[in-house]
Short mmCIF file of C-alpha atoms in Angstrom, two decimals:
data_model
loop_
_atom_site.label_atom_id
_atom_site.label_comp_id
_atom_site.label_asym_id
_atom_site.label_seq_id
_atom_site.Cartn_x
_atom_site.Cartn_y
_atom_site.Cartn_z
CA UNK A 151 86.74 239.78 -91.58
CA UNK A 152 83.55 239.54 -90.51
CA UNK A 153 82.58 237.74 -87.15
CA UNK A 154 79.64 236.53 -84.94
CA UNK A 155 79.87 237.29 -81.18
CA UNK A 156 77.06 234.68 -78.80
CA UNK A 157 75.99 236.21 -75.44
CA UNK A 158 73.45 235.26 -73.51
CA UNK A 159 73.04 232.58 -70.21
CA UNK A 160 73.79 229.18 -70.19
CA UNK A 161 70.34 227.99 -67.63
CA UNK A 162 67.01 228.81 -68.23
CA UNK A 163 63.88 227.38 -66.14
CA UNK A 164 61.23 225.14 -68.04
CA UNK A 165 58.51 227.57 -69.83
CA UNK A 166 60.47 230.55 -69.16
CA UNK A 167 62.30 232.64 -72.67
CA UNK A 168 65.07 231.28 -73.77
CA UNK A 169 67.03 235.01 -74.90
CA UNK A 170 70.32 235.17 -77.05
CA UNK A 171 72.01 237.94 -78.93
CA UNK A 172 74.35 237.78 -81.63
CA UNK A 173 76.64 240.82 -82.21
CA UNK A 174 78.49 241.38 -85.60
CA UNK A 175 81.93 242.56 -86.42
CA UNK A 176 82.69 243.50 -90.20
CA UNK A 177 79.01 243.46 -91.39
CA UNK A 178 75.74 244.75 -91.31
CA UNK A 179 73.40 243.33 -89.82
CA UNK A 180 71.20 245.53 -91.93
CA UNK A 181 72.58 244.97 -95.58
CA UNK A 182 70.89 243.72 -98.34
CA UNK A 183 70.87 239.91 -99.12
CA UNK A 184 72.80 239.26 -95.58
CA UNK A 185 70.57 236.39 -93.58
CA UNK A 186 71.13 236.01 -90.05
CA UNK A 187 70.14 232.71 -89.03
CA UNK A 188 69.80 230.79 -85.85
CA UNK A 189 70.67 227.00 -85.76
CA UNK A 190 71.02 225.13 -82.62
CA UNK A 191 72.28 221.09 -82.25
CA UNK A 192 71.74 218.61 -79.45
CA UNK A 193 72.65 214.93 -79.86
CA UNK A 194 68.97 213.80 -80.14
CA UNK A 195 68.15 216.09 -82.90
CA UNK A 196 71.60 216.73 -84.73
CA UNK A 197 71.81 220.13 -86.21
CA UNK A 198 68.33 221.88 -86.47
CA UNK A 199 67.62 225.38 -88.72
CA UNK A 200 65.43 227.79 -86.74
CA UNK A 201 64.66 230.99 -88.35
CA UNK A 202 66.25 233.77 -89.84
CA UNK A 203 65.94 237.24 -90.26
CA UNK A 204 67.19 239.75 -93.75
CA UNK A 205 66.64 243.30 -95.03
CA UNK A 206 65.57 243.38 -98.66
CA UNK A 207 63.80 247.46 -98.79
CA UNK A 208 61.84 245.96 -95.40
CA UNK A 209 62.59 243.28 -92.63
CA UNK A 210 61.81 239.67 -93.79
CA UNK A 211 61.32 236.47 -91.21
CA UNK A 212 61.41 232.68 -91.50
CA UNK A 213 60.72 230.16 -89.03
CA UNK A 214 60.99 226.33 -88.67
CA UNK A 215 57.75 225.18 -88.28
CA UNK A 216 58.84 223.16 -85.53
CA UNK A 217 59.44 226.48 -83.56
CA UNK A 218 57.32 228.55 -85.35
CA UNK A 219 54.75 229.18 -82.47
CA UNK A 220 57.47 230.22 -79.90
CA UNK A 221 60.20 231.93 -81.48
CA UNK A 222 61.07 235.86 -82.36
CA UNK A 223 64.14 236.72 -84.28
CA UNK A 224 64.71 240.55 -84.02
CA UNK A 225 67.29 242.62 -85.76
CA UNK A 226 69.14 245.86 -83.67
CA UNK A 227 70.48 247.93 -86.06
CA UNK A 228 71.72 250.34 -83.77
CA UNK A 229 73.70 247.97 -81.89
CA UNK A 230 74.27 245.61 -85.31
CA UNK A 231 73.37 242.63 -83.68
CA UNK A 232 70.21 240.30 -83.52
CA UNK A 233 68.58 238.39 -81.71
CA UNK A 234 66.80 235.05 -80.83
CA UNK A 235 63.55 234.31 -78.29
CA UNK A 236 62.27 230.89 -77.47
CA UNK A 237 59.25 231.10 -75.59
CA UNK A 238 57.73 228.24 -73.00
CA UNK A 239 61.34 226.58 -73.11
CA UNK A 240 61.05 222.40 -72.36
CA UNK A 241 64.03 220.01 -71.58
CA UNK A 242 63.82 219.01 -75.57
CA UNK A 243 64.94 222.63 -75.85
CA UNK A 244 68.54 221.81 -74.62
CA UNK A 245 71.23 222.06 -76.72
CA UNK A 246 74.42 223.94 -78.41
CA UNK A 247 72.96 227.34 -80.09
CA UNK A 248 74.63 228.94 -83.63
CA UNK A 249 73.87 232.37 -84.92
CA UNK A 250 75.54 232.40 -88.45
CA UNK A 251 75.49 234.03 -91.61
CA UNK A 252 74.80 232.89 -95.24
CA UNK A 253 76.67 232.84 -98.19
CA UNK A 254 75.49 235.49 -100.10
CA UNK A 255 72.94 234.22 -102.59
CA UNK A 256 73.13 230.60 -101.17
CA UNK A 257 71.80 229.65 -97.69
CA UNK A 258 75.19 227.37 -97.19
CA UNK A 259 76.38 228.90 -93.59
CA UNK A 260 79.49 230.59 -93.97
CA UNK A 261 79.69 232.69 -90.58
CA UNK A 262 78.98 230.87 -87.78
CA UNK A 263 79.29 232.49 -84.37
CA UNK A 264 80.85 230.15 -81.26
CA UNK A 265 78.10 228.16 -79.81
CA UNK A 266 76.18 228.91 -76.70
CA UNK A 267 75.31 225.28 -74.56
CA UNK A 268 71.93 226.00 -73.18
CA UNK A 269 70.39 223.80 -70.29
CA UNK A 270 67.08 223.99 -69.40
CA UNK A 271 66.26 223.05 -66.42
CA UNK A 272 64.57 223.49 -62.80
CA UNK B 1485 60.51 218.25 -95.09
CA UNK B 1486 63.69 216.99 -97.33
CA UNK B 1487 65.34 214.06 -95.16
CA UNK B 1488 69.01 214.21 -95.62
CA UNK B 1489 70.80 210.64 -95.24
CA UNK B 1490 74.93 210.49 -95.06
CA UNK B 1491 76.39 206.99 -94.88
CA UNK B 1492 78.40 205.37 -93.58
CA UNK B 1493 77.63 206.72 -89.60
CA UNK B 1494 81.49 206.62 -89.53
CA UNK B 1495 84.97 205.41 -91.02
CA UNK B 1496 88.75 204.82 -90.50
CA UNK B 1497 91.35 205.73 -92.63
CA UNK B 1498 94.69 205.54 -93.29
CA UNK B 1499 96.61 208.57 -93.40
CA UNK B 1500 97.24 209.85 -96.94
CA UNK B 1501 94.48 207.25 -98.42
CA UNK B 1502 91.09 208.70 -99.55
CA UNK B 1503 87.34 209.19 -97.28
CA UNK B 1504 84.23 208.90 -98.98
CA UNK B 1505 80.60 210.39 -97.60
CA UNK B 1506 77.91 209.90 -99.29
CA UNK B 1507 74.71 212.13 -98.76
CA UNK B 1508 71.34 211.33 -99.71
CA UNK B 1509 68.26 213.76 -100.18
CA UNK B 1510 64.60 212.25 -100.01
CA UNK B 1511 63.60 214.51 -102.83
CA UNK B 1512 66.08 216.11 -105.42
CA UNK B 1513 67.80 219.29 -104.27
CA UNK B 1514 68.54 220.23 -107.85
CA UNK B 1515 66.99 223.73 -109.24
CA UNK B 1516 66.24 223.33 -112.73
CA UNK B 1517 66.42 227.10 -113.63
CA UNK B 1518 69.48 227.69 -112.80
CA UNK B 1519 71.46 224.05 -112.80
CA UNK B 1520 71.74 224.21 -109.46
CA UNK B 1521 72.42 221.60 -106.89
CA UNK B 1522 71.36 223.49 -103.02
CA UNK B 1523 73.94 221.15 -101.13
CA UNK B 1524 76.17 222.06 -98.80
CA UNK B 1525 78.91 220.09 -97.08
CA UNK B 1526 80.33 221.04 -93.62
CA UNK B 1527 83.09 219.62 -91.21
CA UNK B 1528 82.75 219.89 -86.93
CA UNK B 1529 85.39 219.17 -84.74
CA UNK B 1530 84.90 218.75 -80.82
CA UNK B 1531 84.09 222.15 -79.44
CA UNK B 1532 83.83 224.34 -82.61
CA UNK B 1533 81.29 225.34 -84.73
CA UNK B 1534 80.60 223.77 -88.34
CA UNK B 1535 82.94 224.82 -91.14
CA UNK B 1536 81.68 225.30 -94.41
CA UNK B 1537 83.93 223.76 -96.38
CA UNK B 1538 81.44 223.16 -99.86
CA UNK B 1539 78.43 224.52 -101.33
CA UNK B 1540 76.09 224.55 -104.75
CA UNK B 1541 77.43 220.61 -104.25
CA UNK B 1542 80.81 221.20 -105.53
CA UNK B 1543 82.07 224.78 -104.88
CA UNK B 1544 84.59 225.04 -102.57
CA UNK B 1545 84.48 227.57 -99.87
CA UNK B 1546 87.78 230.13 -100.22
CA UNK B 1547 90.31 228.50 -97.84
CA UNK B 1548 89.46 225.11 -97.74
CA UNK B 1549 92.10 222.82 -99.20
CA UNK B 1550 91.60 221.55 -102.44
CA UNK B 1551 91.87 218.03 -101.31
CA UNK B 1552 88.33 218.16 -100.40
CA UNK B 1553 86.25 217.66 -103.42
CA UNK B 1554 82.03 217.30 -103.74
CA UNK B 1555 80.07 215.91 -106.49
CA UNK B 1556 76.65 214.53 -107.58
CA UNK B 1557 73.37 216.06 -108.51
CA UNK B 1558 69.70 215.50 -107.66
CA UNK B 1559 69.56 213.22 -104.69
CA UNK B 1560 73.21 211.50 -104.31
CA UNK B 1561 75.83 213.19 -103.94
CA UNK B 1562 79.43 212.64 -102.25
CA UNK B 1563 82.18 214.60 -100.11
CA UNK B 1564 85.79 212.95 -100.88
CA UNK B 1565 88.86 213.74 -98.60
CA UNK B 1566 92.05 212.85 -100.64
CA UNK B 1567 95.16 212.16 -98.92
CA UNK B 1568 93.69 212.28 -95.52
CA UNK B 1569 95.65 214.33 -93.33
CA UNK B 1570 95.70 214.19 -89.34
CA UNK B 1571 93.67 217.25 -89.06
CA UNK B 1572 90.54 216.67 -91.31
CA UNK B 1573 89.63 213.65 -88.40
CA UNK B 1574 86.24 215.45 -87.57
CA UNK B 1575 82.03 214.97 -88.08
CA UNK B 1576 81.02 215.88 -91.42
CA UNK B 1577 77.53 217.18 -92.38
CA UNK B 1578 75.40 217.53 -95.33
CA UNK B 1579 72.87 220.07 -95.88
CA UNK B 1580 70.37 221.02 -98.44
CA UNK B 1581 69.24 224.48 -99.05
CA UNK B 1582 66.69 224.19 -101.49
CA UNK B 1583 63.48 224.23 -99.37
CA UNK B 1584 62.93 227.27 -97.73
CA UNK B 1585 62.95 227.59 -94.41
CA UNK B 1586 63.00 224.28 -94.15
CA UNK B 1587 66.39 223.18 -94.25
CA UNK B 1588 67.88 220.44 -93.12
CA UNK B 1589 70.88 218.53 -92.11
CA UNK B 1590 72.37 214.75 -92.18
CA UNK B 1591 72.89 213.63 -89.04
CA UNK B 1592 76.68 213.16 -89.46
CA UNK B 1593 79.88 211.07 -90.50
CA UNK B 1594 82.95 210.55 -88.33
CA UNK B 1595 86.03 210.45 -90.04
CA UNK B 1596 88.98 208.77 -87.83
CA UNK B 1597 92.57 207.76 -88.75
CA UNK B 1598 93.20 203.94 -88.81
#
């Protein structure tokens, strides 16, 4: 049964990197046609797609073009987790952040890890 | 981007009588080479993450009780919750998958007993 475990801290100061990791249990975070997405939901923006990363014979990337500028999604295959970076964090950047995992084939989320409420603030 | 719209914002109903969302997409979601309708339907209750419960519009996710039921194609289509039980009170989402990396999300139904 495969599972999603958040880490990462709850505050982070205006412009400073936002930093989550998202460990996996019962998958690879390396296998091919697995997306690892980040998706994060705040009540003035309802649920928001970030970026994702996926192995297909190399790593792949997509980003929200809202984000696109500031964030990093990184894979850790020897710790089978990945990551997320926001860079020059604002208020707006408050919310409840997701790491989940796609349907295979489909980008429906069928893994979804257990939410992370990040504040940013001074 | 694709702007998804769900209506109504929220509803009451009776126990054991039937919910209706409806989802809208501002440009069809529907793949023509394969048939394919790139919708997914998802329910949140207070604390927990989204639940998949549908995808490809109408395929139910393994687990999910089969009184949940999606339909449509293109740009309308429609979660139904038969015989609504105590435990499905919750936000539902739409969500279309057919742009990439640009998808997006209805901002929500609330589903409460009467």
């Amino acid at each position: 049964q495969v599972q999603l475990q958040q880490s990462g801290p709850g505050l982070v100061k205006p412009s400073q990197t936002l930093s989550l990791t998202c460990a996996i249990s019962g998958d690879s975070v390396s296998r091919n046609r697995a997306a690892w997405n980040w998706i994060r939901q705040s009540p003035s923006r309802g649920l928001e797609w970030l970026g994702r990363t996926y192995y297909k014979s190399k790593w792949y990337y997509d980003y929200a073009v809202s984000v696109k500028s500031r964030i990093s999604i990184s894979p850790d295959t020897s710790r089978n987790q990945f990551s997320l970076q926001l860079n020059s964090v604002t208020p707006e950047d408050t919310a409840v952040y997701y790491c989940a995992r796609e349907l295979t084939g489909s980008a429906a989320f069928g893994i979804w890890g257990q939410g992370t409420m990040v504040t940013v603030s001074s | 981007d694709i702007v998804m719209t769900q209506s109504p914002d929220s509803l009451a109903v009776s126990l054991g009588e039937r919910a209706t969302i409806n989802c809208k997409s501002s440009q069809s979601v529907l793949y023509n080479s394969n048939n394919q309708n790139y919708l997914a339907w998802y329910q949140q209750k207070p604390g927990q993450p989204p639940k998949l419960l549908i995808y490809w519009a109408s395929a139910r996710e393994s687990g999910v009780p089969d009184r949940f039921s999606g339909s449509g194609s293109g740009t309308d289509f429609t979660l139904t919750i038969s015989n609504l039980q105590a435990e499905d009170v919750a936000i539902y989402y739409c969500q279309q998958y057919y742009s990439t990396s640009t998808w997006t999300f209805g901002q929500g139904t609330k589903v409460e007993v009467k």
